[in-house]
Coordinates of C-alpha atoms in Angstrom, one line a residue:
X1 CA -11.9 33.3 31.5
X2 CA -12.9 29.7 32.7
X3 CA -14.7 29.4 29.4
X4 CA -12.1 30.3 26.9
X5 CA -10.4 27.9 29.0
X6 CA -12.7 25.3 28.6
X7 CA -12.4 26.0 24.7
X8 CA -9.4 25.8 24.7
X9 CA -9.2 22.3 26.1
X10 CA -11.8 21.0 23.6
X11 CA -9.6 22.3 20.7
X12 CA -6.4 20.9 22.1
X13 CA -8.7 17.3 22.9
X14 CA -9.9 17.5 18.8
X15 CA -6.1 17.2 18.1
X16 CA -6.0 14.3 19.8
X17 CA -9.2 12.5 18.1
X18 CA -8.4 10.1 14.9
X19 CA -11.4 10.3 12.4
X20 CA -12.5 7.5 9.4
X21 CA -14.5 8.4 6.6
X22 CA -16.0 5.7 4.5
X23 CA -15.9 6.5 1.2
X24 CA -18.4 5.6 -1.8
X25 CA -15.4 5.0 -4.5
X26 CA -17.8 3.9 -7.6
X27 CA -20.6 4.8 -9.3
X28 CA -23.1 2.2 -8.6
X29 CA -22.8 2.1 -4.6
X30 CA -22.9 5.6 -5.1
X31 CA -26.4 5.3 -6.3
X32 CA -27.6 2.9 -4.2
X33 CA -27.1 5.5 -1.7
X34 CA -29.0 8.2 -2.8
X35 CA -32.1 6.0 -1.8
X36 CA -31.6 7.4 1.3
X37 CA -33.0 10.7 1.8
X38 CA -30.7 12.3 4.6
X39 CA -27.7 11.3 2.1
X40 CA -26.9 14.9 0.4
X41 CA -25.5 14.1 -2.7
X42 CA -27.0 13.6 -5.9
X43 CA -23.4 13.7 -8.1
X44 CA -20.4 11.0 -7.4
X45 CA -18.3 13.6 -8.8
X46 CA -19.2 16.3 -6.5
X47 CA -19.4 13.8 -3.8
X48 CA -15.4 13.0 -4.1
X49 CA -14.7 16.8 -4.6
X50 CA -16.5 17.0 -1.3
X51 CA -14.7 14.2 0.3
X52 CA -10.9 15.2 -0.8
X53 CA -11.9 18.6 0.1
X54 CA -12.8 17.6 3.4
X55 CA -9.4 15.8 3.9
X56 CA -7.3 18.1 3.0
X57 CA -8.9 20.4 5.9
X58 CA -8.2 17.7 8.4
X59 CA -4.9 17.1 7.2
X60 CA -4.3 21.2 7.3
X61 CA -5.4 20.9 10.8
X62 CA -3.1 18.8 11.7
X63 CA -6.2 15.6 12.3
X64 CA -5.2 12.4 11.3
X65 CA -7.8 10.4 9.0
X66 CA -8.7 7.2 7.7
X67 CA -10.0 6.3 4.7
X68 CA -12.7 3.3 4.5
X69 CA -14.5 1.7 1.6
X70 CA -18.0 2.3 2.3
X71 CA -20.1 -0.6 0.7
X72 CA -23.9 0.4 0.8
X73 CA -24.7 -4.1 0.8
X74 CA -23.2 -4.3 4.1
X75 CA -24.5 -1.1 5.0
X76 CA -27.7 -2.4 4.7
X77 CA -27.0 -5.3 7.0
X78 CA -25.4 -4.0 9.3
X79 CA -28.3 -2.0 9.9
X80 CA -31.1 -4.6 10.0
X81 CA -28.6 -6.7 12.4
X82 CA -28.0 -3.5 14.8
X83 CA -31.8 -2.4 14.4
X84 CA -30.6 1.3 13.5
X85 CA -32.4 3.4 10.9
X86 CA -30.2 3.3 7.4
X87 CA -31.8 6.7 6.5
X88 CA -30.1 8.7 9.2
X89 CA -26.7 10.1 9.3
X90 CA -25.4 8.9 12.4
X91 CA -26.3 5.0 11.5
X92 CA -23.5 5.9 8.9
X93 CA -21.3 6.9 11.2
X94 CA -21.8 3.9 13.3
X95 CA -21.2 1.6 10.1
X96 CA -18.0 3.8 9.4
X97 CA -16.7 3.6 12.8
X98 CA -17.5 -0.2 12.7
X99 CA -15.3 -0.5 9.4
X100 CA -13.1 1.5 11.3
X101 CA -12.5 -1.4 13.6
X102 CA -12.8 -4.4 11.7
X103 CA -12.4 -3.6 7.8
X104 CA -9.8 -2.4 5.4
X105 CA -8.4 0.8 5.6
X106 CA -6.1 3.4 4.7
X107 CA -4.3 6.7 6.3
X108 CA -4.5 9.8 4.7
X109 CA -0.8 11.1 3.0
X110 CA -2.2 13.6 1.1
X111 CA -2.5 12.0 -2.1
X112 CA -4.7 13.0 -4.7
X113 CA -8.3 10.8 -4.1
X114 CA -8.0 9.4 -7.8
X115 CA -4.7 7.6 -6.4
X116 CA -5.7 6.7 -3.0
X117 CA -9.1 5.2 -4.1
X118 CA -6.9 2.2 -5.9
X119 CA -5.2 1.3 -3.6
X120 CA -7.8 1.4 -0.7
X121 CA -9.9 -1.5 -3.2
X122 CA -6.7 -3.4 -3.5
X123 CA -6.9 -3.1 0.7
X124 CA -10.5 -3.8 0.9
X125 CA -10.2 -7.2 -1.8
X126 CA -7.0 -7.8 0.3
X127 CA -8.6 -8.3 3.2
X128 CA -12.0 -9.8 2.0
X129 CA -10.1 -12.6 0.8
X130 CA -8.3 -13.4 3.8
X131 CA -11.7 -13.1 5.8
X132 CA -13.4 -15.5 3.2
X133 CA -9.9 -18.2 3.4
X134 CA -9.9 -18.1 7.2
X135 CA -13.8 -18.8 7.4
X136 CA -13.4 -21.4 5.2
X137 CA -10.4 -22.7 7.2
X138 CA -11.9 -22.7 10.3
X139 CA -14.7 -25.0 9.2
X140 CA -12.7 -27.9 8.6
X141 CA -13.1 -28.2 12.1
X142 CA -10.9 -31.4 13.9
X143 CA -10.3 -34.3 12.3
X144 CA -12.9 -36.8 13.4
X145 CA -9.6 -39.6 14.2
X146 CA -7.6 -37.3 16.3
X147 CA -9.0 -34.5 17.4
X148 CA -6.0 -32.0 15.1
X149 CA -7.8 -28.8 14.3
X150 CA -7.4 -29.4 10.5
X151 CA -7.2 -25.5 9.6
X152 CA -4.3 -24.7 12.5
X153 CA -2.1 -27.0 11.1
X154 CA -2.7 -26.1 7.9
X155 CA -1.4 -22.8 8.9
X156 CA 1.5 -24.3 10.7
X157 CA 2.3 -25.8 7.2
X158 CA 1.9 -23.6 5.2
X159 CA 3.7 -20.7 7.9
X160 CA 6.9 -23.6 7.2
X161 CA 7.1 -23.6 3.3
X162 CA 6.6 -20.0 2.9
X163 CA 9.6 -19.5 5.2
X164 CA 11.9 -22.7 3.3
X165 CA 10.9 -20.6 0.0
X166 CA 12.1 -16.9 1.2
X167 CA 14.8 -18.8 2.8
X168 CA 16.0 -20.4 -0.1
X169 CA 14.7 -17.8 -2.5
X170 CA 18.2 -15.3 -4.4
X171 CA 18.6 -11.9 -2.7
X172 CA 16.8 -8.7 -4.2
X173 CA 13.1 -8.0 -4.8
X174 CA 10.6 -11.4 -4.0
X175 CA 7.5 -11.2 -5.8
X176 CA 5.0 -14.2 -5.0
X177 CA 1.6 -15.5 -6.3
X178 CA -0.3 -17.9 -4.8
X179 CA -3.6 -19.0 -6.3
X180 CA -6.0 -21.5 -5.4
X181 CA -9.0 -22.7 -7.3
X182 CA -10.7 -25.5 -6.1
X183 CA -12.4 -23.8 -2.9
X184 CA -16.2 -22.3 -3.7
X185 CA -14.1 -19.1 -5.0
X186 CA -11.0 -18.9 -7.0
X187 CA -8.7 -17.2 -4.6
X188 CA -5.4 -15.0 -5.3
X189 CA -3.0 -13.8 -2.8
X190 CA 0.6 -11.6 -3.3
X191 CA 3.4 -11.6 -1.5
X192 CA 6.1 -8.7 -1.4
X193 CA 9.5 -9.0 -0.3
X194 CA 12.6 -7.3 0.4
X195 CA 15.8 -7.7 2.1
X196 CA 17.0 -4.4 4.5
X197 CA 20.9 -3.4 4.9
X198 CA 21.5 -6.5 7.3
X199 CA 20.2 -9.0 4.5
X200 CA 17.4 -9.8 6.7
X201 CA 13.4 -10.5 5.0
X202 CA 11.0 -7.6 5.1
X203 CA 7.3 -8.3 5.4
X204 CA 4.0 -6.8 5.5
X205 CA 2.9 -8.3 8.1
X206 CA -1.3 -8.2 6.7
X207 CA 0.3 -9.4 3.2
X208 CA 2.2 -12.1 4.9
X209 CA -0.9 -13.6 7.3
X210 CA -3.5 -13.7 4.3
X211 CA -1.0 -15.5 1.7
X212 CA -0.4 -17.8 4.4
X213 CA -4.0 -18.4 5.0
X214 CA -4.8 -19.1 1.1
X215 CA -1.9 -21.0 1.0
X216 CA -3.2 -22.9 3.7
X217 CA -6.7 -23.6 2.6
X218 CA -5.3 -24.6 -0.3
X219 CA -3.2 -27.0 1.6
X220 CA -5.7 -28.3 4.0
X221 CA -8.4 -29.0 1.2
X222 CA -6.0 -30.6 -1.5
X223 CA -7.1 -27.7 -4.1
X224 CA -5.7 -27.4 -7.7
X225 CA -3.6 -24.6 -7.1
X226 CA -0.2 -22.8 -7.8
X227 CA 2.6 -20.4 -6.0
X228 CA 5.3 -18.6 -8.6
X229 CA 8.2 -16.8 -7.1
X230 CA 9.9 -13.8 -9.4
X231 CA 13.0 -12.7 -8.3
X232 CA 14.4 -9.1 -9.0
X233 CA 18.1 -7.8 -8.0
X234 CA 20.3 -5.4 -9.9
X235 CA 22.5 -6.5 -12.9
X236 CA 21.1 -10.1 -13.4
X237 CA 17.8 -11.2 -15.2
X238 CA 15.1 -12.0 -13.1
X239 CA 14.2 -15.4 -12.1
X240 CA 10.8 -17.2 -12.4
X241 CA 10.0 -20.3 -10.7
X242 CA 7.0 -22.5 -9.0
X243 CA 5.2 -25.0 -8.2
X244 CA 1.8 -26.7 -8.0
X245 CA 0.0 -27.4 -4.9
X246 CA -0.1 -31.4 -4.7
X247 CA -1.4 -33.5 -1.6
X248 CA -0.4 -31.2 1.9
X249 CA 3.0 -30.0 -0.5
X250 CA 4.5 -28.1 -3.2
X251 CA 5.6 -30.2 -6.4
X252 CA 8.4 -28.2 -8.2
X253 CA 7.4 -27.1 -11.5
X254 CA 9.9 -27.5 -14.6
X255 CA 11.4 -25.0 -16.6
X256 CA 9.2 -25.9 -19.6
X257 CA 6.3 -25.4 -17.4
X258 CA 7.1 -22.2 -16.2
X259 CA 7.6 -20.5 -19.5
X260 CA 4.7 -22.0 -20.7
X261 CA 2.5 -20.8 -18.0
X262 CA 4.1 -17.0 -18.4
X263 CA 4.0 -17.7 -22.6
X264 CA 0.5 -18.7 -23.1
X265 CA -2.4 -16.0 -23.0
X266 CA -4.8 -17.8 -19.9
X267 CA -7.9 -17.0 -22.2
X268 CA -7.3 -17.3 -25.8
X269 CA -4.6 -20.4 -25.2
X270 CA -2.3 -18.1 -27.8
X271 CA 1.4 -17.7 -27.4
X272 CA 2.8 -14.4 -25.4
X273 CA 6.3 -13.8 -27.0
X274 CA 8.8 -14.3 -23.6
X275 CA 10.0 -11.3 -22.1
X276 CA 13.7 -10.2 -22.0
X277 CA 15.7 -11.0 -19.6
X278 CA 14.0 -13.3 -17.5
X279 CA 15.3 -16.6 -16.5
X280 CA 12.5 -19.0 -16.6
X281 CA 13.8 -21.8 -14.3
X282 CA 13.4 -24.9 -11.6
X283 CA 12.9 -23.7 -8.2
X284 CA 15.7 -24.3 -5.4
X285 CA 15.4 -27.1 -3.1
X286 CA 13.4 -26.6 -0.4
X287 CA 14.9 -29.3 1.6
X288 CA 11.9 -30.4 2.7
X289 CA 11.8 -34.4 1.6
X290 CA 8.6 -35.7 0.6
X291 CA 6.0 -34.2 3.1
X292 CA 3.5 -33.8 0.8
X293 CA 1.0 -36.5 2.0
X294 CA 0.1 -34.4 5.4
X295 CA -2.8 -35.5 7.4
X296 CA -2.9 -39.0 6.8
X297 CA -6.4 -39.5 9.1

């Protein structure tokens, strides 16, 4: 009796365990792995068969899973920096539990695997490029005059226009871009936003932090850059508008500029015929004055 107890207690304690599986979503890492020789699989195909299988039997079971992007590179390092074995299965699992912590991620809805895998890259690039911004951030260090920490107020800047351009932005659907291209890697960061019932902004909160980040480094290192703003909302056209990234600032972008930055192919130089119904336009006032020149030291 006390042991059917005790199993019983372990079943109802399984409910209560979250799981993560990292998941090989391409060819290629998937045979970088098979150079391992406790790693079972020797078809990717199979492999996500095996893998969607497996969470749907959680997700029967009422077990609520993660999904990770496993990336066999970091793998690799992780082990050599740890000192574990990368040719046993429960390294793996530390790696994957270690993702589980610190990298992108994804809950299980019960989507097929062919639509979750998408978005779960889109996640992991997501957050690999606010990992790479903030590093870079945070080296600026202080500045050698007065002791600011160049990257924090960087932030603080750019955490200040983003809100002056959702402030002054038209109700409906927000749609933003921010590139920057003058750090060692071209960097590009989307911003969604919505209004709810009361009118007031809705954010994802990860989306939100690494915009502001890129915008940021941008800022602090006087990059060639950009941020456009679309504008959805029922019955009108949408609006597009922007500007460049000059000095610690945003320098409104013309109407003629705008359409021909959406009108001209970025490889072939070629004109794209404009689409319909969009207003290309001068952005609102962000009633800022001129604050461009920032950390005069």
């Amino acid at each position: 009796m006390a042991h059917t107890d005790h199993q019983t207690m372990r079943r109802a304690l399984r409910r209560e365990v979250a799981g993560t599986i990292g998941v090989l979503t391409d060819e290629h890492d998937f045979r970088a792995m098979r150079r391992y020789r406790s790693f079972a699989f020797d078809d990717h195909t199979t492999y996500l068969e095996q893998v969607e299988a497996l969470l749907r039997s959680r997700a029967s079971r009422g077990d609520h899973t993660t999904v990770a992007l496993f990336d066999p590179e970091e793998y690799a390092e992780f082990c050599a920096e740890t000192g574990l074995d990368p040719d046993l299965p429960s390294s793996r699992a530390r790696f994957t539990a270690e993702l589980a912590a610190t990298g992108a991620t994804l809950p299980y809805d019960g989507r097929p695997l062919a639509d979750l895998l998408p978005t779960l890259v889109e996640e992991a690039v997501r957050h690999a490029t606010w990992e790479y911004a903030a590093t870079l951030l945070a080296r600026l260090g202080p500045c050698a005059s007065c002791g600011e920490d160049i990257g924090h107020a960087a932030f603080t800047r750019a955490s200040d226009l983003l809100a002056r351009i959702l402030d002054t932005a038209p109700p409906g659907h927000r749609h933003l871009v921010c590139s920057v291209s003058g750090t060692p890697e071209a960097l590009v960061a989307v911003l969604h936003a919505d209004d709810d019932p009361d009118g007031a902004t809705q954010l994802d909160e990860a989306e939100a932090l690494e915009f502001t980040t890129v915008l940021a480094l941008g800022l602090a290192a006087h990059s060639p850059g950009g941020l456009v703003m679309r504008t959805t909302a029922p019955g009108i056209p949408d609006r597009v508008y922007g500007w460049r990234l000059r000095g610690y600032g945003l320098e409104p972008l013309t109407a003629g500029e705008v359409f021909d930055a959406y009108c001209t192919d970025a490889e072939s130089g070629d004109l794209i015929s404009p689409e319909s119904n969009v207003d290309y336009c001068e952005p609102p006032d962000l009633g800022e004055g001129d604050q461009r020149s920032g950390h005069r030291h």
